[in-house]
PDB file of C-alpha atoms in Angstrom:
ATOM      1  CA  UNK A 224      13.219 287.533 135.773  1.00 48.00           C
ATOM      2  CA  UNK A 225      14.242 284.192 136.765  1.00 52.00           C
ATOM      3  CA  UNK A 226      18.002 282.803 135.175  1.00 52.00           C
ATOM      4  CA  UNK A 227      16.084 279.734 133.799  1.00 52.00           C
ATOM      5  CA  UNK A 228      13.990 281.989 131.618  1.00 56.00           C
ATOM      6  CA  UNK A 229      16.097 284.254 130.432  1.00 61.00           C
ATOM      7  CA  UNK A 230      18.523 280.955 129.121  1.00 60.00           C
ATOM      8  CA  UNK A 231      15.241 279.975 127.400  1.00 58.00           C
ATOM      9  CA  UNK A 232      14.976 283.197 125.885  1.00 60.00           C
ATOM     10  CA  UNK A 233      18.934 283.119 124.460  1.00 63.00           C
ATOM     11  CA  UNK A 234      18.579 279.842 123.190  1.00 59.00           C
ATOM     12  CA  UNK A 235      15.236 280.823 121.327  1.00 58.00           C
ATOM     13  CA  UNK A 236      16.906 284.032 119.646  1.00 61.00           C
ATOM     14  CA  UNK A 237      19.769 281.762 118.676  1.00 58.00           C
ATOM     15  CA  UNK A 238      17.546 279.389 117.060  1.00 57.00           C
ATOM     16  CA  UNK A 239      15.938 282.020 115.574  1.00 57.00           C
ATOM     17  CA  UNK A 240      18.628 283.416 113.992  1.00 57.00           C
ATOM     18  CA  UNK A 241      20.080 279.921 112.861  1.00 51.00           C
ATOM     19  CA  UNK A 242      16.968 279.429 111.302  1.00 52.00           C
ATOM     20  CA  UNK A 243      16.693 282.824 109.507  1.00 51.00           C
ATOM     21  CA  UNK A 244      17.785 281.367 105.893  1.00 48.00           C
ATOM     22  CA  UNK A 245      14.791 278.502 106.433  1.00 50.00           C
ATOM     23  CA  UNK A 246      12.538 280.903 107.028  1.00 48.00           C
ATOM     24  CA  UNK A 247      13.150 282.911 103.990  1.00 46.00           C
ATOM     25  CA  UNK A 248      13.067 279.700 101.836  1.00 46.00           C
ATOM     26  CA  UNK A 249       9.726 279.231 103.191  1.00 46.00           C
ATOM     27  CA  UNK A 250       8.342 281.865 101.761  1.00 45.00           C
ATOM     28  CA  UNK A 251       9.412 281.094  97.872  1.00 41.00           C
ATOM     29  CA  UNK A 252       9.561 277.029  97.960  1.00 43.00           C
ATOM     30  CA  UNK A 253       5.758 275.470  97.241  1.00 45.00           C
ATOM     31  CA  UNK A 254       6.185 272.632  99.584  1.00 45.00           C
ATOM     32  CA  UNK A 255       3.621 271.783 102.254  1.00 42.00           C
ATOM     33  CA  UNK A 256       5.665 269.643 104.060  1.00 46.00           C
ATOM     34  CA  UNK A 257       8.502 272.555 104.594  1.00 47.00           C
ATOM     35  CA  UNK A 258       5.735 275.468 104.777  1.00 50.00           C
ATOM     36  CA  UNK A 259       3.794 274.492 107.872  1.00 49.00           C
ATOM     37  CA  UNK A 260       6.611 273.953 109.978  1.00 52.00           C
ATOM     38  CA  UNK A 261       7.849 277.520 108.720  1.00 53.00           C
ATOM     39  CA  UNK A 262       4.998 279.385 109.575  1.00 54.00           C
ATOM     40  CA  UNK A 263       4.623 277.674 112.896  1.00 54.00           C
ATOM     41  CA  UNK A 264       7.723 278.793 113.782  1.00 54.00           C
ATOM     42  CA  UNK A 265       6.994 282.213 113.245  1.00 55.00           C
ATOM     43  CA  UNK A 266       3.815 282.015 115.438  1.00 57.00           C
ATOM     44  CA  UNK A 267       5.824 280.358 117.916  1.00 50.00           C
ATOM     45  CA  UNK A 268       8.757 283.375 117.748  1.00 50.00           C
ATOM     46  CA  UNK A 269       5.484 285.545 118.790  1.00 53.00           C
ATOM     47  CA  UNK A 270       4.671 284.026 121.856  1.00 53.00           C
ATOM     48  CA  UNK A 271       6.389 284.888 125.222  1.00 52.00           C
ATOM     49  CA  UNK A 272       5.874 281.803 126.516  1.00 56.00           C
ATOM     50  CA  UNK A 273       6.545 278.544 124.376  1.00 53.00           C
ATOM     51  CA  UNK A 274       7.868 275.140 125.626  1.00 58.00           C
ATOM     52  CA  UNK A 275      11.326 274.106 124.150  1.00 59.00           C
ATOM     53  CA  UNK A 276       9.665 270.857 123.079  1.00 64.00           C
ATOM     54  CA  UNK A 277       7.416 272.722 120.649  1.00 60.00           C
ATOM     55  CA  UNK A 278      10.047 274.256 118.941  1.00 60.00           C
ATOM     56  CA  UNK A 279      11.833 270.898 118.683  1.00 67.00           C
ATOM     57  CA  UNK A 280       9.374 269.099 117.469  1.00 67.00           C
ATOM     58  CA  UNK A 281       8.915 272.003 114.878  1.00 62.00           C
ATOM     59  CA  UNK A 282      12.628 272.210 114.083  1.00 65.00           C
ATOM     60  CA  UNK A 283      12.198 267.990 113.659  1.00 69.00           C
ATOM     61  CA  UNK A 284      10.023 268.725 111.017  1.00 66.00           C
ATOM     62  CA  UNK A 285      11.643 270.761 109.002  1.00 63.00           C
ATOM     63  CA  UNK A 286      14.823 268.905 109.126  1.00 69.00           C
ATOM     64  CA  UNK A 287      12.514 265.736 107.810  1.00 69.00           C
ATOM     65  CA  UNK A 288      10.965 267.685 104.902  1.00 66.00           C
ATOM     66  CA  UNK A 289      11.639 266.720 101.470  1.00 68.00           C
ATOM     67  CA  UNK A 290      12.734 270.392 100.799  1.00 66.00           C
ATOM     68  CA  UNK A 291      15.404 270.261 103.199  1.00 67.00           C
ATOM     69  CA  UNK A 292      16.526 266.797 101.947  1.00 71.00           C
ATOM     70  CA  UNK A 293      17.143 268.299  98.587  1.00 72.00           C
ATOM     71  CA  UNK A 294      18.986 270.870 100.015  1.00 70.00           C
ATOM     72  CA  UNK A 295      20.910 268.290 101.685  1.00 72.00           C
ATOM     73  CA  UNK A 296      21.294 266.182  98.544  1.00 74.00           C
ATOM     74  CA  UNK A 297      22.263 269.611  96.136  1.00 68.00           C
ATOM     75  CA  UNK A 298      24.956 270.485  99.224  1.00 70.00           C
ATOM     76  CA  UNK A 299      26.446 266.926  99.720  1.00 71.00           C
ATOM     77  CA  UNK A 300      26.994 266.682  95.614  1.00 70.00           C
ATOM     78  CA  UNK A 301      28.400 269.997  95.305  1.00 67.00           C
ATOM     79  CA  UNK A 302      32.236 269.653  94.574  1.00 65.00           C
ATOM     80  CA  UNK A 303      34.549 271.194  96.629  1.00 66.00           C
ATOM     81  CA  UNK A 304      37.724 273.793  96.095  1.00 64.00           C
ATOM     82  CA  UNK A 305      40.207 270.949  96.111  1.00 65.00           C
ATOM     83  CA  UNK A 306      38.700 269.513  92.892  1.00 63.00           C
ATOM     84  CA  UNK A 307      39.240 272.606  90.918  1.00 64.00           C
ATOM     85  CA  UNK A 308      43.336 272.520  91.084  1.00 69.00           C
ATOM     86  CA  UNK A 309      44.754 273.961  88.447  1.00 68.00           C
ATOM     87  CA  UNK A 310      47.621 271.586  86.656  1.00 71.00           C
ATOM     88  CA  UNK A 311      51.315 272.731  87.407  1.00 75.00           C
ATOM     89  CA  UNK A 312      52.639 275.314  84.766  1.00 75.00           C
ATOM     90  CA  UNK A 313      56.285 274.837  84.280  1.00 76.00           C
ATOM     91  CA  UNK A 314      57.662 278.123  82.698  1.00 76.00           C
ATOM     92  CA  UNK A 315      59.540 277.444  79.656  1.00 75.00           C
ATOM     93  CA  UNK A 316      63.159 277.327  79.196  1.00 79.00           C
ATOM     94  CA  UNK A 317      64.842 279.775  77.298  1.00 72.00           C
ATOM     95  CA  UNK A 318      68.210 279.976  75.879  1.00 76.00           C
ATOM     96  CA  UNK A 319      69.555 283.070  74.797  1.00 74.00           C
ATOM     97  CA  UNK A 320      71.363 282.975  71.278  1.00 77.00           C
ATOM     98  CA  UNK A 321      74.466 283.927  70.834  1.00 78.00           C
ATOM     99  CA  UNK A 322      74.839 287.858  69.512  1.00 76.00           C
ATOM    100  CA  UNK A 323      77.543 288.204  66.967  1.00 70.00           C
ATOM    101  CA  UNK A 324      79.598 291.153  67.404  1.00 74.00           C
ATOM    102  CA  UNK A 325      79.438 294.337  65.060  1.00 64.00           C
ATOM    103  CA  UNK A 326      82.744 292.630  63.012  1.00 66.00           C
ATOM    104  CA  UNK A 327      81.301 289.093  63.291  1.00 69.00           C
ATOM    105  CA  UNK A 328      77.782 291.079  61.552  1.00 67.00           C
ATOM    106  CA  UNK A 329      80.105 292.904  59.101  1.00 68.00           C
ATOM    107  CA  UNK A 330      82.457 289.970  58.157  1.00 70.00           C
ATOM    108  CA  UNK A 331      80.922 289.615  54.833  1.00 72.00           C
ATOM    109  CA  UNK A 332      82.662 293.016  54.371  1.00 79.00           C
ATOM    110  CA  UNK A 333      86.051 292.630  55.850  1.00 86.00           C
ATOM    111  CA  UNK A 334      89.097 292.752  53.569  1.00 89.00           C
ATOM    112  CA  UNK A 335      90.418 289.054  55.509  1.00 89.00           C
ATOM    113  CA  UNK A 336      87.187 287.859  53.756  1.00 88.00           C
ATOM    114  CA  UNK A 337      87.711 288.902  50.016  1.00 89.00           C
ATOM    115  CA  UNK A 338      90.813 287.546  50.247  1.00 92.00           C
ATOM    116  CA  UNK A 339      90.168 284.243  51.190  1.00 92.00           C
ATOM    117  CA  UNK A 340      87.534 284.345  48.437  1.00 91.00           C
ATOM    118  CA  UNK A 341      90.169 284.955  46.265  1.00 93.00           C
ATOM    119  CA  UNK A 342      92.449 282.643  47.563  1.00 94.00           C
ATOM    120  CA  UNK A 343      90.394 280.048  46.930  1.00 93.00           C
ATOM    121  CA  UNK A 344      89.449 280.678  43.739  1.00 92.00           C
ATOM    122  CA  UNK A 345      92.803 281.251  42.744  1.00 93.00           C
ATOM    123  CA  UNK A 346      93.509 277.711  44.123  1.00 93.00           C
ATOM    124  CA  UNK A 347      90.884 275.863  42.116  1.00 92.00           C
ATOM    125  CA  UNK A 348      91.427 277.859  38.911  1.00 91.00           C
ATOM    126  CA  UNK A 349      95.027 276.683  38.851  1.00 91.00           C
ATOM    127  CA  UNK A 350      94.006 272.929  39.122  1.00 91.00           C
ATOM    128  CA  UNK A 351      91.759 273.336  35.748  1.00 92.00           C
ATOM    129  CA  UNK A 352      94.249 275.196  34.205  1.00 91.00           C
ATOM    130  CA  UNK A 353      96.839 273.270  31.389  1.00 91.00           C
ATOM    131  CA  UNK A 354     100.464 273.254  32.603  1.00 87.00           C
ATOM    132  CA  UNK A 355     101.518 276.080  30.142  1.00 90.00           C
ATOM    133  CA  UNK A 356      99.021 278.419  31.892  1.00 92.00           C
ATOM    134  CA  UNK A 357      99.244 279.815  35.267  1.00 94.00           C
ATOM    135  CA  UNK A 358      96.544 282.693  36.576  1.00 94.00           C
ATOM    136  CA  UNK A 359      97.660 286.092  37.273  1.00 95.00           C
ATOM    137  CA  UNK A 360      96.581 289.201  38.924  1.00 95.00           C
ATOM    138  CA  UNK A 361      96.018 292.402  38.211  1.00 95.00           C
ATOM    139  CA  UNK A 362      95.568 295.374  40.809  1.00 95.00           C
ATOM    140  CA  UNK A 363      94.248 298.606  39.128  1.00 93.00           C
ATOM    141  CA  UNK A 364      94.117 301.342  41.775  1.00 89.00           C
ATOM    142  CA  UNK A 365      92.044 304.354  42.147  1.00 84.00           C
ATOM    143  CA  UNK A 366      93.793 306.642  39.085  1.00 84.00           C
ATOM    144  CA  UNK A 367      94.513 303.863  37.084  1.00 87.00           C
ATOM    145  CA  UNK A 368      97.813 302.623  38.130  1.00 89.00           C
ATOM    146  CA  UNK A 369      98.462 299.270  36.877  1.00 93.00           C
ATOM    147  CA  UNK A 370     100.393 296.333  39.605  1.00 94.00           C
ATOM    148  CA  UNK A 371     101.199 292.715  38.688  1.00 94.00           C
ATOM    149  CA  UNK A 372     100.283 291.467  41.913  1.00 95.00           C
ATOM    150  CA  UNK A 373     103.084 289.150  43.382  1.00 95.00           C
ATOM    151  CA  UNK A 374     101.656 289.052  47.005  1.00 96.00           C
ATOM    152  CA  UNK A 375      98.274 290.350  48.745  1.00 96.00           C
ATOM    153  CA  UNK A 376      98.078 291.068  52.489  1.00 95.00           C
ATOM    154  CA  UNK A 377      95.289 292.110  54.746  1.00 93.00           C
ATOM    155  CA  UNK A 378      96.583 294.759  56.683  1.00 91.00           C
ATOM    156  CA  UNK A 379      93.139 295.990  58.637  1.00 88.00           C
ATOM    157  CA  UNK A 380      89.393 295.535  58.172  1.00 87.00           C
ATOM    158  CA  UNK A 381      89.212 297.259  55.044  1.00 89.00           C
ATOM    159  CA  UNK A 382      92.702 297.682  54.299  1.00 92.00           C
ATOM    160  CA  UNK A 383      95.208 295.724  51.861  1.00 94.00           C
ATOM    161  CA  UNK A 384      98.774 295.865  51.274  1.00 95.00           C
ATOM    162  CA  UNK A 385      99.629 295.242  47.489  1.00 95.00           C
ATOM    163  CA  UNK A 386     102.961 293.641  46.502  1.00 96.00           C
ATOM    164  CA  UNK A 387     103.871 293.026  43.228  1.00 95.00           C
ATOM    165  CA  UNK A 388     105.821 295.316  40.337  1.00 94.00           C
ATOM    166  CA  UNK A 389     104.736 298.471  38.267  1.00 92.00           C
ATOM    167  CA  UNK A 390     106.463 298.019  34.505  1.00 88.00           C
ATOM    168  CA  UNK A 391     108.672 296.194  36.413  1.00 88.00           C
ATOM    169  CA  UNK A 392     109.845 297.849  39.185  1.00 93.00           C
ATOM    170  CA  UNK A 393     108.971 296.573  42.472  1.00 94.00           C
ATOM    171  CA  UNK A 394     106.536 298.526  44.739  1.00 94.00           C
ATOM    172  CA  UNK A 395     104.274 297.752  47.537  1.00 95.00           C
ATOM    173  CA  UNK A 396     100.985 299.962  48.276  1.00 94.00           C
ATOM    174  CA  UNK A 397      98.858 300.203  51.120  1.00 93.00           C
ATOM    175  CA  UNK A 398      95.217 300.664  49.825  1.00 92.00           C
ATOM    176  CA  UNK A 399      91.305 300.485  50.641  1.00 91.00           C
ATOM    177  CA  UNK A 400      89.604 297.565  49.556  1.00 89.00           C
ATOM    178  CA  UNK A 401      86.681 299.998  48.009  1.00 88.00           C
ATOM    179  CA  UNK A 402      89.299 301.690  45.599  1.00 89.00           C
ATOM    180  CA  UNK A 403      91.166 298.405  44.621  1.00 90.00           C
ATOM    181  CA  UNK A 404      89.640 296.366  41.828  1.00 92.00           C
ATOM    182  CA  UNK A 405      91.784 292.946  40.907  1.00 93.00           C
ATOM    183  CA  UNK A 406      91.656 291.611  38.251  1.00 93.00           C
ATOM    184  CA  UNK A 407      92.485 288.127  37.454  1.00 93.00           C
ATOM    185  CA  UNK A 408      93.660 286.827  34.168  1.00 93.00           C
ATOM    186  CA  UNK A 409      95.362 283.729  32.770  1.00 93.00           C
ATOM    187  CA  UNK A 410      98.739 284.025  31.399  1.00 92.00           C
ATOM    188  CA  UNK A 411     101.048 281.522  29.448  1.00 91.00           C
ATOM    189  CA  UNK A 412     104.061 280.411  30.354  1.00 90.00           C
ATOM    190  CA  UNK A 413     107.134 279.544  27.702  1.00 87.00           C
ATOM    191  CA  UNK A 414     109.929 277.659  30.263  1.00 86.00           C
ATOM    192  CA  UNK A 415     109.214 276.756  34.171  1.00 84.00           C
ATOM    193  CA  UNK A 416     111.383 279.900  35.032  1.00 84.00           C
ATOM    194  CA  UNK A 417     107.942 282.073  34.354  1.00 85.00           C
ATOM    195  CA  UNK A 418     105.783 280.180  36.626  1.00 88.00           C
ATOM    196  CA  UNK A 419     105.163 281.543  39.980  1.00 91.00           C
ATOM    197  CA  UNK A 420     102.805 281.332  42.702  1.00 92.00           C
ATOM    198  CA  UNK A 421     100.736 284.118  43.948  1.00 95.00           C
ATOM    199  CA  UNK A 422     101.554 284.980  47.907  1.00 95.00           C
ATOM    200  CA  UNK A 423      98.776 285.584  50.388  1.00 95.00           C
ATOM    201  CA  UNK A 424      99.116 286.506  54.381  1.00 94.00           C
ATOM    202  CA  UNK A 425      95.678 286.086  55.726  1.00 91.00           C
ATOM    203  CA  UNK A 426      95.405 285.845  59.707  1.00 85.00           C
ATOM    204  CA  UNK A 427      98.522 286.513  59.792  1.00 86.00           C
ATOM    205  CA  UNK A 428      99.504 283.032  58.167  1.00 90.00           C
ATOM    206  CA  UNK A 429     101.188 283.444  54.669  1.00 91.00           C
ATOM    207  CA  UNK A 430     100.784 280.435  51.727  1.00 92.00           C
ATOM    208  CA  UNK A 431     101.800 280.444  48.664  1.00 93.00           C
ATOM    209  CA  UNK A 432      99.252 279.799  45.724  1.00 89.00           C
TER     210      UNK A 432
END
């Protein structure tokens, strides 16, 4: 077989198969213009001999039709990847809170905190007080002893050290804040020689009250 004809016959089976996805169009679209052309093409695929300009001129008419413009026109307005970008996500920023510690949680409970309750309220109860009165304080202890409190220190988280005088002896006790109760009272005073000030050592700062 000459090389001439056997160039023909590649270039017909690659229009052929270019052409497959026209073909198959043909055979659902209802459009003259695109139909003929479709089924001349497959007679011409039939033959064993068929001039290139035929298929041209068949492959000219298709690419003319008003089917294939449409196709044209759907492609052409069809929008591409690059239009679909999603918008930048920034990832948020997060700041971790500060975690108290299991005494900063339990402060509420520590002994250095009831006493500077009671500190303070010692402090503003004297100010409303009248001069011949000064407040006082009472430890009672688990038992029942009795101490006029002269000075209250906190020793450890729940602990207290007790200063003061039992029918007046002085004595100093180390106790548990849970078995402690304090009361405070107001006493009167006859001559400035009775008045005193209640000691505290918080922190390990001491003040007088």
């Amino acid at each position: 077989m000459p090389r001439s004809s056997n160039k023909t016959l590649q270039q017909r089976d690659i229009m052929r198969s270019k052409l497959e996805h026209v073909v198959y169009l043909g055979t659902f679209v209802n459009d003259l213009s695109f139909m003929l052309p479709v089924a001349e093409l497959k007679t011409l695929g039939n033959k064993k001999d068929f001039k290139m300009s035929d298929l041209k001129k068949i492959l000219e008419a298709i690419e003319n039709s008003p089917m294939q413009k449409m196709i044209k026109s759907v492609e052409a307005s069809r929008p591409s990847i690059e239009q679909f970008r999603l918008p930048e996500i920034s990832r948020p920023e997060f700041h971790m809170p500060d975690i108290p510690t299991l005494e900063e949680r339990n402060e509420y409970q520590s002994a250095e905190m009831l006493m500077q309750r009671l500190a303070d309220s010692i402090r503003q109860w004297r100010k409303q007080l009248p001069t011949d009165h000064q407040p006082a304080i009472l430890a009672i202890l688990y038992g029942g002893i009795q101490i006029s409190v002269e000075r209250l220190s906190v020793e450890t988280f729940h602990g207290i050290r007790i200063e003061g005088k039992i029918s007046g002896n002085p004595c100093m006790v180390l106790a548990h804040q849970a078995t402690t109760q304090l009361l405070c009272f107001v006493e009167k005073i006859e001559n400035e020689e009775q008045r005193k000030k209640i000691g505290f050592t918080i922190g390990g700062k001491e003040q007088e009250i």
